[in-house]
Short mmCIF file of C-alpha atoms in Angstrom, two decimals:
data_model
loop_
_atom_site.label_atom_id
_atom_site.label_comp_id
_atom_site.label_asym_id
_atom_site.label_seq_id
_atom_site.Cartn_x
_atom_site.Cartn_y
_atom_site.Cartn_z
CA UNK A 232 2.74 12.68 22.37
CA UNK A 233 1.74 10.45 19.45
CA UNK A 234 2.05 13.39 17.08
CA UNK A 235 5.51 14.24 18.42
CA UNK A 236 6.61 10.62 18.05
CA UNK A 237 5.46 10.56 14.42
CA UNK A 238 7.08 13.91 13.61
CA UNK A 239 10.39 12.74 15.09
CA UNK A 240 10.21 9.48 13.11
CA UNK A 241 9.80 11.63 9.97
CA UNK A 242 12.89 13.67 10.87
CA UNK A 243 11.20 16.76 12.34
CA UNK A 244 13.05 17.45 15.59
CA UNK A 245 12.71 21.25 15.71
CA UNK A 246 10.74 24.14 14.18
CA UNK A 247 7.38 22.83 15.40
CA UNK A 248 5.21 24.63 17.94
CA UNK A 249 2.25 23.78 20.13
CA UNK A 250 0.08 25.42 17.45
CA UNK A 251 1.18 22.74 14.96
CA UNK A 252 0.30 20.01 17.45
CA UNK A 253 -3.08 21.60 18.18
CA UNK A 254 -3.82 21.85 14.45
CA UNK A 255 -3.17 18.11 14.08
CA UNK A 256 -5.30 17.33 17.15
CA UNK A 257 -8.26 19.30 15.76
CA UNK A 258 -8.08 17.44 12.42
CA UNK A 259 -10.04 14.69 14.19
CA UNK A 260 -13.12 16.93 14.17
CA UNK A 261 -12.83 17.97 10.52
CA UNK A 262 -14.10 16.18 7.44
CA UNK A 263 -12.16 13.53 5.55
CA UNK A 264 -9.53 15.07 3.30
CA UNK A 265 -8.79 18.07 5.53
CA UNK A 266 -5.07 18.62 6.02
CA UNK A 267 -2.44 20.66 7.84
CA UNK A 268 1.05 21.42 6.56
CA UNK A 269 3.73 21.05 9.23
CA UNK A 270 7.42 22.01 9.31
CA UNK A 271 9.80 20.41 6.78
CA UNK A 272 6.94 19.86 4.33
CA UNK A 273 5.23 17.14 6.38
CA UNK A 274 1.46 16.98 5.83
CA UNK A 275 -1.08 15.59 8.30
CA UNK A 276 -4.35 14.64 6.61
CA UNK A 277 -7.65 13.38 8.00
CA UNK A 278 -8.29 9.93 6.53
CA UNK A 279 -11.43 7.88 6.87
CA UNK A 280 -10.72 6.79 10.44
CA UNK A 281 -7.22 8.09 11.11
CA UNK A 282 -4.75 10.93 10.72
CA UNK A 283 -2.16 10.20 8.02
CA UNK A 284 1.29 11.81 7.99
CA UNK A 285 3.35 11.99 4.81
CA UNK A 286 6.01 14.02 3.02
CA UNK A 287 4.16 16.71 1.09
CA UNK A 288 4.50 18.12 -2.41
CA UNK A 289 5.94 15.08 -4.08
CA UNK A 290 6.00 15.42 -7.81
CA UNK A 291 5.62 11.91 -9.09
CA UNK A 292 6.50 8.75 -7.22
CA UNK A 293 9.71 7.21 -8.60
CA UNK A 294 7.86 3.88 -8.39
CA UNK A 295 5.19 4.88 -10.94
CA UNK A 296 7.13 3.54 -13.92
CA UNK A 297 8.88 0.66 -12.14
CA UNK A 298 8.06 -2.93 -13.05
CA UNK A 299 9.56 -6.14 -11.70
CA UNK A 300 9.00 -9.55 -13.26
CA UNK A 301 6.97 -11.68 -10.87
CA UNK A 302 9.15 -14.32 -9.21
CA UNK A 303 10.05 -15.53 -5.73
CA UNK A 304 12.31 -13.32 -3.65
CA UNK A 305 12.45 -10.13 -1.58
CA UNK A 306 12.25 -6.71 -3.18
CA UNK A 307 12.55 -3.15 -1.92
CA UNK A 308 9.57 -1.08 -3.06
CA UNK A 309 9.81 2.44 -1.67
CA UNK A 310 8.76 2.32 1.98
CA UNK A 311 7.88 -1.37 1.67
CA UNK A 312 9.55 -4.74 1.36
CA UNK A 313 7.81 -7.26 -0.90
CA UNK A 314 8.23 -10.92 0.03
CA UNK A 315 7.24 -13.78 -2.31
CA UNK A 316 7.95 -17.37 -1.26
CA UNK A 317 6.72 -20.98 -1.15
CA UNK A 318 6.39 -21.17 2.64
CA UNK A 319 4.13 -19.34 5.07
CA UNK A 320 5.45 -15.89 5.99
CA UNK A 321 5.28 -15.52 9.75
CA UNK A 322 6.40 -11.97 10.54
CA UNK A 323 4.07 -10.02 8.22
CA UNK A 324 0.78 -8.43 9.18
CA UNK A 325 -1.21 -9.61 6.14
CA UNK A 326 -0.08 -12.59 4.07
CA UNK A 327 -1.81 -13.42 0.80
CA UNK A 328 -1.87 -16.90 -0.71
CA UNK A 329 -2.51 -17.59 -4.36
CA UNK A 330 -2.53 -20.47 -6.84
CA UNK A 331 0.61 -19.95 -8.94
CA UNK A 332 -0.75 -22.06 -11.82
CA UNK A 333 -3.67 -19.65 -12.34
CA UNK A 334 -1.41 -16.63 -12.70
CA UNK A 335 -0.48 -15.54 -16.26
CA UNK A 336 3.25 -15.70 -17.04
CA UNK A 337 3.13 -12.06 -18.13
CA UNK A 338 2.22 -10.83 -14.63
CA UNK A 339 4.52 -8.19 -13.15
CA UNK A 340 4.77 -6.20 -9.94
CA UNK A 341 3.98 -2.53 -10.57
CA UNK A 342 1.95 0.41 -9.30
CA UNK A 343 -1.66 0.92 -10.30
CA UNK A 344 -2.51 2.40 -13.67
CA UNK A 345 -5.61 4.12 -14.98
CA UNK A 346 -8.11 1.53 -16.16
CA UNK A 347 -6.89 -1.34 -13.94
CA UNK A 348 -9.66 -3.73 -12.90
CA UNK A 349 -9.80 -6.04 -9.92
CA UNK A 350 -12.02 -9.04 -9.28
CA UNK A 351 -12.33 -9.26 -5.50
CA UNK A 352 -11.71 -12.55 -3.68
CA UNK A 353 -15.42 -12.89 -2.99
CA UNK A 354 -16.24 -12.12 -6.62
CA UNK A 355 -17.44 -9.01 -8.37
CA UNK A 356 -15.24 -6.96 -10.67
CA UNK A 357 -14.64 -3.21 -10.35
CA UNK A 358 -12.01 -0.66 -11.22
CA UNK A 359 -9.03 -0.68 -8.90
CA UNK A 360 -9.70 2.96 -8.07
CA UNK A 361 -13.24 2.14 -6.91
CA UNK A 362 -11.95 -0.87 -4.98
CA UNK A 363 -9.41 1.33 -3.13
CA UNK A 364 -12.16 3.82 -2.28
CA UNK A 365 -14.48 1.07 -1.04
CA UNK A 366 -11.69 -0.40 1.11
CA UNK A 367 -10.89 3.10 2.41
CA UNK A 368 -7.24 2.85 1.42
CA UNK A 369 -5.78 6.34 1.92
CA UNK A 370 -5.21 8.22 -1.32
CA UNK A 371 -1.65 9.08 -0.28
CA UNK A 372 -0.52 5.45 -0.45
CA UNK A 373 -2.57 4.22 -3.43
CA UNK A 374 0.05 5.29 -5.98
CA UNK A 375 2.86 3.47 -4.15
CA UNK A 376 1.04 0.28 -3.21
CA UNK A 377 2.42 -2.57 -5.35
CA UNK A 378 0.02 -4.69 -7.39
CA UNK A 379 0.46 -7.94 -9.29
CA UNK A 380 -0.98 -7.28 -12.74
CA UNK A 381 -0.72 -7.78 -16.48
CA UNK A 382 -0.36 -5.13 -19.19
CA UNK A 383 -4.03 -5.47 -20.12
CA UNK A 384 -4.99 -3.97 -16.74
CA UNK A 385 -6.06 -7.12 -14.89
CA UNK A 386 -4.92 -6.99 -11.26
CA UNK A 387 -4.39 -10.36 -9.56
CA UNK A 388 -3.24 -9.11 -6.16
CA UNK A 389 -2.91 -5.90 -4.21
CA UNK A 390 0.04 -6.58 -1.91
CA UNK A 391 -0.91 -6.33 1.75
CA UNK A 392 -4.62 -6.11 0.93
CA UNK A 393 -6.27 -8.89 -1.12
CA UNK A 394 -5.91 -11.37 -4.01
CA UNK A 395 -8.20 -11.65 -6.99
CA UNK A 396 -10.86 -14.33 -7.17
CA UNK A 397 -9.09 -15.54 -10.34
CA UNK A 398 -6.04 -16.84 -8.43
CA UNK A 399 -7.64 -18.12 -5.24
CA UNK A 400 -6.67 -21.49 -3.80
CA UNK A 401 -9.20 -24.28 -4.46
CA UNK A 402 -9.33 -28.02 -3.79
CA UNK A 403 -7.64 -28.54 -7.19
CA UNK A 404 -4.70 -26.22 -6.42
CA UNK A 405 -1.30 -27.89 -6.47
CA UNK A 406 1.11 -25.07 -5.61
CA UNK A 407 0.50 -22.07 -3.38
CA UNK A 408 2.65 -18.98 -3.26
CA UNK A 409 2.72 -16.58 -0.32
CA UNK A 410 2.91 -12.81 -0.77
CA UNK A 411 3.57 -10.26 1.95
CA UNK A 412 4.16 -6.55 2.21
CA UNK A 413 6.07 -5.15 5.17
CA UNK A 414 7.12 -1.66 6.11
CA UNK A 415 10.89 -1.43 5.92
CA UNK A 416 12.87 -0.63 9.04
CA UNK A 417 13.87 2.99 9.38
CA UNK A 418 17.40 3.52 8.15
CA UNK A 419 17.20 0.88 5.39
CA UNK A 420 17.61 2.17 1.86
#
């Protein structure tokens, strides 16, 4: 039933069979990265601890080259809505809080790029790719997940995941900014 619900939410209302549903069910027993192609180019893939459904055979995400100057407001970012404001954000699953004075003025919202580095909140720097792998963020969403970064490849926040140690709130912080990432409602463009 869960598989049918997901397929219908992705627009697949016909052309599937019980064989498709069985194939998805048996993905649970396969190794991470195994996948099944379903009708209308939907792919079900075994993640680290879940089955991920997505539209298959995408060329290049239209978000790859998009950049937005970092400022307060709400922005549509593919399947997500980015919210940046001065007050606590109540209706989001994961809200990040950072010290606005520690953030470089050149910071922008963009997708990850090769060579990006991230200094985790608890300290320790690593490439963003390695960080995503360690956090078990599914490969299918890594290219669309918005980050707050500068052109030199320093990432200060991964929206919906974590902020960098470089912008954390301390006793000396004067102004906090709240960042959230929400899935957009179906039907919104």
